[in-house]
PDB file of C-alpha atoms and ligand atoms in Angstrom:
ATOM      1  CA  MET A 754     -10.201  -2.098 -13.818  1.00  0.00           C
ATOM      2  CA  LEU A 755      -9.175   0.873 -11.324  1.00  0.00           C
ATOM      3  CA  ILE A 756      -8.239  -1.172  -8.049  1.00  0.00           C
ATOM      4  CA  VAL A 757      -7.831   0.389  -4.279  1.00  0.00           C
ATOM      5  CA  ILE A 758      -6.157  -2.113  -2.425  1.00  0.00           C
ATOM      6  CA  MET A 759      -6.194  -0.572   1.066  1.00  0.00           C
ATOM      7  CA  GLY A 760      -5.633  -2.053   5.079  1.00  0.00           C
ATOM      8  CA  PRO A 761      -3.359  -0.754   7.689  1.00  0.00           C
ATOM      9  CA  PRO A 762       0.607  -1.069   7.266  1.00  0.00           C
ATOM     10  CA  GLY A 763       1.599  -4.530   7.035  1.00  0.00           C
ATOM     11  CA  ALA A 764      -1.418  -6.801   6.336  1.00  0.00           C
ATOM     12  CA  GLY A 765       0.246  -7.170   3.631  1.00  0.00           C
ATOM     13  CA  LYS A 766      -1.351  -4.397   0.440  1.00  0.00           C
ATOM     14  CA  GLY A 767       2.720  -4.424  -1.262  1.00  0.00           C
ATOM     15  CA  THR A 768       2.574  -8.437  -1.282  1.00  0.00           C
ATOM     16  CA  GLN A 769      -0.731  -8.824  -3.155  1.00  0.00           C
ATOM     17  CA  ALA A 770      -0.633  -5.750  -5.196  1.00  0.00           C
ATOM     18  CA  GLU A 771       2.224  -6.998  -7.090  1.00  0.00           C
ATOM     19  CA  LYS A 772       0.787 -10.427  -7.344  1.00  0.00           C
ATOM     20  CA  LEU A 773      -2.736  -8.895  -8.381  1.00  0.00           C
ATOM     21  CA  ALA A 774      -0.715  -6.458 -10.826  1.00  0.00           C
ATOM     22  CA  LYS A 775       0.349  -9.441 -12.631  1.00  0.00           C
ATOM     23  CA  GLU A 776      -2.710 -11.683 -12.436  1.00  0.00           C
ATOM     24  CA  PHE A 777      -4.778  -7.998 -14.219  1.00  0.00           C
ATOM     25  CA  ALA A 778      -1.683  -6.470 -16.240  1.00  0.00           C
ATOM     26  CA  LEU A 779      -2.051  -3.605 -14.239  1.00  0.00           C
ATOM     27  CA  PRO A 780       0.148  -0.851 -13.509  1.00  0.00           C
ATOM     28  CA  HIS A 781       0.692  -1.131  -9.745  1.00  0.00           C
ATOM     29  CA  ILE A 782       0.923   2.125  -8.183  1.00  0.00           C
ATOM     30  CA  SER A 783       1.973   2.449  -4.554  1.00  0.00           C
ATOM     31  CA  THR A 784       2.906   5.646  -3.347  1.00  0.00           C
ATOM     32  CA  GLY A 785       4.901   4.149  -0.289  1.00  0.00           C
ATOM     33  CA  ASP A 786       7.748   3.117  -2.734  1.00  0.00           C
ATOM     34  CA  ILE A 787       7.135   6.567  -4.862  1.00  0.00           C
ATOM     35  CA  PHE A 788       8.233   8.209  -1.693  1.00  0.00           C
ATOM     36  CA  ARG A 789      11.337   5.785  -1.100  1.00  0.00           C
ATOM     37  CA  SER A 790      12.141   6.167  -4.612  1.00  0.00           C
ATOM     38  CA  ALA A 791      12.314   9.862  -3.805  1.00  0.00           C
ATOM     39  CA  VAL A 792      14.699   9.659  -0.657  1.00  0.00           C
ATOM     40  CA  LYS A 793      17.022   7.412  -2.294  1.00  0.00           C
ATOM     41  CA  GLU A 794      17.458  10.138  -4.773  1.00  0.00           C
ATOM     42  CA  GLY A 795      17.648  12.542  -2.628  1.00  0.00           C
ATOM     43  CA  THR A 796      15.141  15.205  -4.631  1.00  0.00           C
ATOM     44  CA  GLU A 797      13.826  17.904  -2.353  1.00  0.00           C
ATOM     45  CA  MET A 798      10.417  16.456  -2.530  1.00  0.00           C
ATOM     46  CA  GLY A 799      12.895  13.186  -1.016  1.00  0.00           C
ATOM     47  CA  LYS A 800      13.798  15.072   1.599  1.00  0.00           C
ATOM     48  CA  LYS A 801      10.674  16.677   2.690  1.00  0.00           C
ATOM     49  CA  ALA A 802       9.015  13.246   2.943  1.00  0.00           C
ATOM     50  CA  LYS A 803      11.669  11.508   4.984  1.00  0.00           C
ATOM     51  CA  GLU A 804      11.165  13.933   7.887  1.00  0.00           C
ATOM     52  CA  TYR A 805       7.580  12.639   7.588  1.00  0.00           C
ATOM     53  CA  MET A 806       8.162   8.955   6.850  1.00  0.00           C
ATOM     54  CA  ASP A 807      10.887   8.964   9.500  1.00  0.00           C
ATOM     55  CA  LYS A 808       8.511   9.663  12.391  1.00  0.00           C
ATOM     56  CA  GLY A 809       5.727   7.356  10.748  1.00  0.00           C
ATOM     57  CA  MET A 810       3.712  10.151  10.107  1.00  0.00           C
ATOM     58  CA  LEU A 811       1.393  10.786   6.907  1.00  0.00           C
ATOM     59  CA  ILE A 812       3.295  13.145   4.352  1.00  0.00           C
ATOM     60  CA  PRO A 813       1.034  16.746   3.835  1.00  0.00           C
ATOM     61  CA  ASP A 814      -2.230  15.369   1.335  1.00  0.00           C
ATOM     62  CA  GLU A 815      -1.471  18.494  -0.880  1.00  0.00           C
ATOM     63  CA  ILE A 816       2.279  16.522  -1.608  1.00  0.00           C
ATOM     64  CA  VAL A 817       0.733  13.102  -1.987  1.00  0.00           C
ATOM     65  CA  ILE A 818      -2.405  14.218  -3.955  1.00  0.00           C
ATOM     66  CA  GLY A 819      -0.217  16.606  -6.861  1.00  0.00           C
ATOM     67  CA  ILE A 820       1.909  13.097  -6.890  1.00  0.00           C
ATOM     68  CA  VAL A 821      -0.991  10.998  -7.760  1.00  0.00           C
ATOM     69  CA  LYS A 822      -2.759  13.275 -10.064  1.00  0.00           C
ATOM     70  CA  GLU A 823       0.566  13.658 -11.943  1.00  0.00           C
ATOM     71  CA  ARG A 824       1.190   9.334 -12.352  1.00  0.00           C
ATOM     72  CA  LEU A 825      -2.638   8.969 -12.743  1.00  0.00           C
ATOM     73  CA  SER A 826      -2.427  11.241 -15.492  1.00  0.00           C
ATOM     74  CA  LYS A 827       0.375   9.109 -17.542  1.00  0.00           C
ATOM     75  CA  PRO A 828      -1.275   7.272 -20.675  1.00  0.00           C
ATOM     76  CA  ASP A 829      -0.569   3.489 -19.089  1.00  0.00           C
ATOM     77  CA  CYS A 830      -2.921   4.602 -16.243  1.00  0.00           C
ATOM     78  CA  SER A 831      -6.160   4.988 -19.132  1.00  0.00           C
ATOM     79  CA  ALA A 832      -7.022   1.078 -18.752  1.00  0.00           C
ATOM     80  CA  GLY A 833      -6.667   0.498 -15.316  1.00  0.00           C
ATOM     81  CA  VAL A 834      -4.605   0.524 -11.964  1.00  0.00           C
ATOM     82  CA  LEU A 835      -4.014  -0.542  -8.721  1.00  0.00           C
ATOM     83  CA  LEU A 836      -3.544   2.172  -5.848  1.00  0.00           C
ATOM     84  CA  ASP A 837      -2.026   0.599  -3.043  1.00  0.00           C
ATOM     85  CA  GLY A 838      -1.308   3.036  -0.206  1.00  0.00           C
ATOM     86  CA  PHE A 839      -3.162   5.523  -1.448  1.00  0.00           C
ATOM     87  CA  PRO A 840      -5.521   7.294  -0.519  1.00  0.00           C
ATOM     88  CA  ARG A 841      -4.949   7.413   2.906  1.00  0.00           C
ATOM     89  CA  THR A 842      -7.385  10.303   4.355  1.00  0.00           C
ATOM     90  CA  VAL A 843     -10.826  11.236   3.790  1.00  0.00           C
ATOM     91  CA  GLU A 844      -9.461  14.112   2.183  1.00  0.00           C
ATOM     92  CA  GLN A 845      -7.040  12.189  -0.418  1.00  0.00           C
ATOM     93  CA  ALA A 846     -10.138   9.859  -1.090  1.00  0.00           C
ATOM     94  CA  GLU A 847     -11.978  13.062  -2.132  1.00  0.00           C
ATOM     95  CA  ALA A 848      -9.449  14.099  -3.877  1.00  0.00           C
ATOM     96  CA  LEU A 849      -9.063  11.495  -5.638  1.00  0.00           C
ATOM     97  CA  ASP A 850     -12.645  11.061  -7.456  1.00  0.00           C
ATOM     98  CA  GLU A 851     -12.133  14.987  -8.478  1.00  0.00           C
ATOM     99  CA  VAL A 852      -9.080  13.399 -10.779  1.00  0.00           C
ATOM    100  CA  LEU A 853     -10.908  10.500 -11.631  1.00  0.00           C
ATOM    101  CA  ASP A 854     -13.548  12.878 -12.893  1.00  0.00           C
ATOM    102  CA  GLU A 855     -11.255  14.786 -14.535  1.00  0.00           C
ATOM    103  CA  LEU A 856      -9.840  12.029 -16.322  1.00  0.00           C
ATOM    104  CA  GLN A 857     -12.952  10.434 -16.830  1.00  0.00           C
ATOM    105  CA  LEU A 858     -11.722   7.195 -15.126  1.00  0.00           C
ATOM    106  CA  LYS A 859     -14.385   5.401 -11.921  1.00  0.00           C
ATOM    107  CA  ILE A 860     -13.193   3.073  -8.943  1.00  0.00           C
ATOM    108  CA  SER A 861     -13.898  -0.473 -10.120  1.00  0.00           C
ATOM    109  CA  ALA A 862     -13.089  -1.554  -6.496  1.00  0.00           C
ATOM    110  CA  VAL A 863     -12.074  -1.574  -3.199  1.00  0.00           C
ATOM    111  CA  VAL A 864     -10.479  -3.953  -0.708  1.00  0.00           C
ATOM    112  CA  ASN A 865      -9.851  -3.711   2.302  1.00  0.00           C
ATOM    113  CA  VAL A 866      -6.723  -6.201   3.817  1.00  0.00           C
ATOM    114  CA  ASP A 867      -8.064  -6.725   7.534  1.00  0.00           C
ATOM    115  CA  VAL A 868      -5.360  -8.110   9.670  1.00  0.00           C
ATOM    116  CA  HIS A 869      -5.484  -7.525  13.647  1.00  0.00           C
ATOM    117  CA  GLU A 870      -2.754  -5.641  15.375  1.00  0.00           C
ATOM    118  CA  GLU A 871      -0.852  -8.021  16.897  1.00  0.00           C
ATOM    119  CA  GLU A 872      -0.134 -10.000  13.679  1.00  0.00           C
ATOM    120  CA  LEU A 873       0.841  -6.612  12.099  1.00  0.00           C
ATOM    121  CA  ILE A 874       3.552  -5.966  14.726  1.00  0.00           C
ATOM    122  CA  GLY A 875       5.142  -9.221  13.807  1.00  0.00           C
ATOM    123  CA  ARG A 876       4.836  -8.935  10.066  1.00  0.00           C
ATOM    124  CA  LEU A 877       6.326  -5.009   9.853  1.00  0.00           C
ATOM    125  CA  THR A 878       8.784  -5.675  12.424  1.00  0.00           C
ATOM    126  CA  GLY A 879       9.669  -9.172  10.457  1.00  0.00           C
ATOM    127  CA  ARG A 880       9.665  -7.335   6.588  1.00  0.00           C
ATOM    128  CA  ARG A 881      12.572  -7.137   5.172  1.00  0.00           C
ATOM    129  CA  VAL A 882      13.008  -5.261   1.706  1.00  0.00           C
ATOM    130  CA  CYS A 883      15.732  -5.798  -1.297  1.00  0.00           C
ATOM    131  CA  ARG A 884      17.767  -2.693  -1.686  1.00  0.00           C
ATOM    132  CA  ASN A 885      17.746  -3.033  -5.371  1.00  0.00           C
ATOM    133  CA  CYS A 886      14.320  -3.918  -6.118  1.00  0.00           C
ATOM    134  CA  GLY A 887      11.983  -3.553  -3.455  1.00  0.00           C
ATOM    135  CA  ALA A 888      10.744  -7.078  -3.731  1.00  0.00           C
ATOM    136  CA  THR A 889       9.484  -8.083   0.023  1.00  0.00           C
ATOM    137  CA  TYR A 890      10.126 -10.670   2.460  1.00  0.00           C
ATOM    138  CA  HIS A 891       9.742 -11.282   5.792  1.00  0.00           C
ATOM    139  CA  LEU A 892      12.232 -13.306   8.120  1.00  0.00           C
ATOM    140  CA  LYS A 893       9.596 -16.361   9.392  1.00  0.00           C
ATOM    141  CA  PHE A 894       6.519 -15.774   6.889  1.00  0.00           C
ATOM    142  CA  ASN A 895       7.958 -15.485   3.297  1.00  0.00           C
ATOM    143  CA  PRO A 896      12.123 -16.053   3.813  1.00  0.00           C
ATOM    144  CA  PRO A 897      14.559 -15.475   0.873  1.00  0.00           C
ATOM    145  CA  LYS A 898      16.128 -18.800  -0.320  1.00  0.00           C
ATOM    146  CA  VAL A 899      19.118 -17.748   0.741  1.00  0.00           C
ATOM    147  CA  ARG A 900      19.711 -15.291   3.896  1.00  0.00           C
ATOM    148  CA  ASN A 901      19.506 -11.753   3.328  1.00  0.00           C
ATOM    149  CA  ILE A 902      19.966 -12.124  -0.265  1.00  0.00           C
ATOM    150  CA  CYS A 903      16.776 -11.544  -3.046  1.00  0.00           C
ATOM    151  CA  ASP A 904      15.794 -14.387  -4.841  1.00  0.00           C
ATOM    152  CA  HIS A 905      14.701 -12.268  -7.803  1.00  0.00           C
ATOM    153  CA  CYS A 906      18.032 -10.292  -7.944  1.00  0.00           C
ATOM    154  CA  SER A 907      20.208 -10.997  -5.386  1.00  0.00           C
ATOM    155  CA  GLY A 908      19.931  -7.820  -4.283  1.00  0.00           C
ATOM    156  CA  GLU A 909      20.981  -7.196  -0.712  1.00  0.00           C
ATOM    157  CA  LEU A 910      18.056  -7.037   1.607  1.00  0.00           C
ATOM    158  CA  TYR A 911      17.470  -4.153   4.327  1.00  0.00           C
ATOM    159  CA  GLN A 912      14.659  -3.198   7.446  1.00  0.00           C
ATOM    160  CA  ARG A 913      12.854  -0.211   6.411  1.00  0.00           C
ATOM    161  CA  SER A 914      13.880   2.607   9.236  1.00  0.00           C
ATOM    162  CA  ASP A 915       9.971   2.897   9.952  1.00  0.00           C
ATOM    163  CA  ASP A 916       9.921  -0.846  10.831  1.00  0.00           C
ATOM    164  CA  THR A 917      11.320  -0.648  13.915  1.00  0.00           C
ATOM    165  CA  ILE A 918       8.368  -1.096  17.157  1.00  0.00           C
ATOM    166  CA  ASP A 919       8.283   2.695  18.139  1.00  0.00           C
ATOM    167  CA  THR A 920       7.493   3.694  14.707  1.00  0.00           C
ATOM    168  CA  VAL A 921       5.138   0.592  13.703  1.00  0.00           C
ATOM    169  CA  LYS A 922       2.956   1.517  16.960  1.00  0.00           C
ATOM    170  CA  GLU A 923       2.935   5.209  15.585  1.00  0.00           C
ATOM    171  CA  ARG A 924       2.050   4.150  12.384  1.00  0.00           C
ATOM    172  CA  LEU A 925      -0.392   1.778  13.675  1.00  0.00           C
ATOM    173  CA  ALA A 926      -2.463   4.945  15.531  1.00  0.00           C
ATOM    174  CA  ILE A 927      -2.400   7.121  12.592  1.00  0.00           C
ATOM    175  CA  TYR A 928      -3.905   4.217  10.532  1.00  0.00           C
ATOM    176  CA  GLN A 929      -7.016   3.848  13.288  1.00  0.00           C
ATOM    177  CA  LYS A 930      -7.174   7.604  13.156  1.00  0.00           C
ATOM    178  CA  GLN A 931      -6.406   9.002  10.086  1.00  0.00           C
ATOM    179  CA  THR A 932      -7.058   6.137   7.212  1.00  0.00           C
ATOM    180  CA  PHE A 933      -9.989   3.518   9.335  1.00  0.00           C
ATOM    181  CA  PRO A 934     -12.542   6.283   8.620  1.00  0.00           C
ATOM    182  CA  ILE A 935     -12.207   6.068   4.612  1.00  0.00           C
ATOM    183  CA  ILE A 936     -13.720   2.844   4.756  1.00  0.00           C
ATOM    184  CA  GLU A 937     -16.944   4.248   5.639  1.00  0.00           C
ATOM    185  CA  TYR A 938     -16.640   6.855   2.550  1.00  0.00           C
ATOM    186  CA  TYR A 939     -16.034   3.739   0.406  1.00  0.00           C
ATOM    187  CA  GLU A 940     -19.060   1.781   2.027  1.00  0.00           C
ATOM    188  CA  HIS A 941     -21.341   4.421   1.186  1.00  0.00           C
ATOM    189  CA  GLN A 942     -20.611   4.109  -2.137  1.00  0.00           C
ATOM    190  CA  ASP A 943     -20.778   0.776  -2.292  1.00  0.00           C
ATOM    191  CA  LEU A 944     -17.336  -0.243  -3.568  1.00  0.00           C
ATOM    192  CA  PHE A 945     -15.988  -1.644  -0.340  1.00  0.00           C
ATOM    193  CA  LYS A 946     -15.068  -5.527   0.295  1.00  0.00           C
ATOM    194  CA  ASN A 947     -13.389  -6.781   3.398  1.00  0.00           C
ATOM    195  CA  ILE A 948     -10.808  -9.695   2.832  1.00  0.00           C
ATOM    196  CA  ASP A 949      -9.643 -11.477   5.720  1.00  0.00           C
ATOM    197  CA  GLY A 950      -6.083 -10.987   5.741  1.00  0.00           C
ATOM    198  CA  ALA A 951      -4.992 -12.911   8.801  1.00  0.00           C
ATOM    199  CA  ARG A 952      -4.248 -16.281   6.046  1.00  0.00           C
ATOM    200  CA  ASP A 953      -1.408 -17.529   4.178  1.00  0.00           C
ATOM    201  CA  ILE A 954      -0.423 -14.851   1.002  1.00  0.00           C
ATOM    202  CA  ASP A 955      -1.756 -17.801  -1.112  1.00  0.00           C
ATOM    203  CA  ALA A 956      -4.875 -18.295   0.197  1.00  0.00           C
ATOM    204  CA  VAL A 957      -5.597 -13.962   1.204  1.00  0.00           C
ATOM    205  CA  PHE A 958      -4.550 -13.718  -2.498  1.00  0.00           C
ATOM    206  CA  ALA A 959      -7.440 -16.414  -4.045  1.00  0.00           C
ATOM    207  CA  ASP A 960      -9.767 -14.101  -2.365  1.00  0.00           C
ATOM    208  CA  LEU A 961      -8.980 -11.516  -3.753  1.00  0.00           C
ATOM    209  CA  ALA A 962      -8.288 -12.309  -7.445  1.00  0.00           C
ATOM    210  CA  ASP A 963     -11.631 -13.920  -7.242  1.00  0.00           C
ATOM    211  CA  HIS A 964     -13.420 -11.066  -5.914  1.00  0.00           C
ATOM    212  CA  LEU A 965     -11.707  -8.603  -8.490  1.00  0.00           C
ATOM    213  CA  LYS A 966     -12.793 -11.098 -11.254  1.00  0.00           C
ATOM    214  CA  LYS A 967     -16.367 -10.300 -10.573  1.00  0.00           C
ATOM    215  CA  THR A 968     -15.914  -7.073 -10.767  1.00  0.00           C
ATOM    216  CA  LYS A 969     -17.456  -5.305 -14.193  1.00  0.00           C
ATOM    217  CA  ASP A 970     -15.010  -2.266 -15.080  1.00  0.00           C
TER     218      ASP A 970
HETATM  219  P1  ADP B1949       1.672  -3.839   3.726  1.00  0.00           P
HETATM  220  O1  ADP B1949       2.179  -3.280   2.266  1.00  0.00           O
HETATM  221  O2  ADP B1949       0.431  -3.603   3.397  1.00  0.00           O
HETATM  222  O3  ADP B1949       2.556  -2.702   4.629  1.00  0.00           O
HETATM  223  P2  ADP B1949       3.236  -5.737   3.062  1.00  0.00           P
HETATM  224  O4  ADP B1949       2.907  -6.403   1.935  1.00  0.00           O
HETATM  225  O5  ADP B1949       4.696  -5.362   2.973  1.00  0.00           O
HETATM  226  O6  ADP B1949       2.839  -4.836   4.053  1.00  0.00           O
HETATM  227  O7  ADP B1949       3.645  -7.032   4.025  1.00  0.00           O
HETATM  228  C1  ADP B1949       4.120  -6.701   5.581  1.00  0.00           C
HETATM  229  C2  ADP B1949       4.799  -8.272   5.982  1.00  0.00           C
HETATM  230  O8  ADP B1949       4.435  -9.040   5.904  1.00  0.00           O
HETATM  231  C3  ADP B1949       6.293  -8.319   4.858  1.00  0.00           C
HETATM  232  O9  ADP B1949       7.130  -8.666   5.631  1.00  0.00           O
HETATM  233  C4  ADP B1949       5.514  -9.180   4.236  1.00  0.00           C
HETATM  234  O10 ADP B1949       6.618 -10.307   3.665  1.00  0.00           O
HETATM  235  C5  ADP B1949       4.679 -10.303   5.238  1.00  0.00           C
HETATM  236  N1  ADP B1949       3.394 -10.710   4.533  1.00  0.00           N
HETATM  237  C6  ADP B1949       2.623 -10.083   3.743  1.00  0.00           C
HETATM  238  N2  ADP B1949       1.481 -10.829   3.835  1.00  0.00           N
HETATM  239  C7  ADP B1949       1.409 -11.748   4.635  1.00  0.00           C
HETATM  240  C8  ADP B1949       0.424 -13.482   5.373  1.00  0.00           C
HETATM  241  N3  ADP B1949      -0.621 -13.343   4.492  1.00  0.00           N
HETATM  242  N4  ADP B1949       0.755 -13.839   5.668  1.00  0.00           N
HETATM  243  C9  ADP B1949       2.183 -13.631   6.844  1.00  0.00           C
HETATM  244  N5  ADP B1949       3.001 -12.491   6.173  1.00  0.00           N
HETATM  245  C10 ADP B1949       2.532 -11.946   5.490  1.00  0.00           C
HETATM  246  P1  AMP B1950       4.031   2.489   2.511  1.00  0.00           P
HETATM  247  O1  AMP B1950       5.121   2.075   1.997  1.00  0.00           O
HETATM  248  O2  AMP B1950       2.972   2.331   2.173  1.00  0.00           O
HETATM  249  O3  AMP B1950       3.931   1.912   4.274  1.00  0.00           O
HETATM  250  O4  AMP B1950       4.256   4.239   3.102  1.00  0.00           O
HETATM  251  C1  AMP B1950       5.663   3.947   3.888  1.00  0.00           C
HETATM  252  C2  AMP B1950       5.141   5.959   4.490  1.00  0.00           C
HETATM  253  O5  AMP B1950       5.110   6.516   3.437  1.00  0.00           O
HETATM  254  C3  AMP B1950       3.943   6.393   5.512  1.00  0.00           C
HETATM  255  O6  AMP B1950       4.194   5.955   6.665  1.00  0.00           O
HETATM  256  C4  AMP B1950       3.826   7.590   5.341  1.00  0.00           C
HETATM  257  O7  AMP B1950       4.520   8.272   5.682  1.00  0.00           O
HETATM  258  C5  AMP B1950       4.221   7.499   3.812  1.00  0.00           C
HETATM  259  N1  AMP B1950       2.794   7.610   2.793  1.00  0.00           N
HETATM  260  C6  AMP B1950       2.460   6.402   1.474  1.00  0.00           C
HETATM  261  N2  AMP B1950       1.458   6.974   1.452  1.00  0.00           N
HETATM  262  C7  AMP B1950       1.092   7.725   1.611  1.00  0.00           C
HETATM  263  C8  AMP B1950       0.017   8.946   1.463  1.00  0.00           C
HETATM  264  N3  AMP B1950      -1.524   8.157   0.833  1.00  0.00           N
HETATM  265  N4  AMP B1950      -0.400   9.849   2.217  1.00  0.00           N
HETATM  266  C9  AMP B1950       0.394  10.497   3.312  1.00  0.00           C
HETATM  267  N5  AMP B1950       1.228   9.572   3.503  1.00  0.00           N
HETATM  268  C10 AMP B1950       2.201   8.461   2.585  1.00  0.00           C
END
């Protein structure tokens, strides 16, 4: 089962993808996580990626597509995968179709977590992430048991440098311009399902899981 989870920044893609990956036993591939790891490791690609990420801009398609292609070619993806944060442009969506053709894989479903802009700003500016394991929290909507400490690994929580109000606004504008048009691309292929993401985490998850259980491999 190959699932694409999409939606604007802060919609809850990562939160839901983590739960869905467990439920459906699929590898969770988040391009945002891949780039943040590269930044942390200080690789050449990470240094380049950071310049775009800090401004809230998308990383150029040729870099992203190469990385996803390599990741999808690994053996653990042959039975299915959960893609989070990719594709983000029509060019990436087209490239994904080509890569999947080569690998003889097919998208099973594209789910869009739909949340209005005002809610997104509150979610992104209140987001906190574990420096150690990457688990995501929210100061108000999903706080850790102990302030600033990860429930899972006791790591320290931090605020992503692109979760400040100005960068958030830039990311939302870029989403509208570059990513939103993909919805039409997938609607044409009859793969698309909108899910109301402006509800609590468990309610959104129940809807997503219900839809995906009905989706054939
Ligand atoms: P994305 O991966 O789409 O950018 P995240 O999953 O990181 O979004 O969620 C953004 C923020 O909103 C996080 O702080 C997360 O804890 C919080 N969040 C996620 N889903 C919900 C929800 N349904 N209701 C309230 N807050 C949520
Ligand atoms: P995310 O964790 O999904 O919010 O992504 C964080 C940042 O990583 C984005 O603002 C982009 O700069 C970069 N990024 C992640 N995925 C992609 C992608 N598919 N295409 C281009 N840039 C990406």
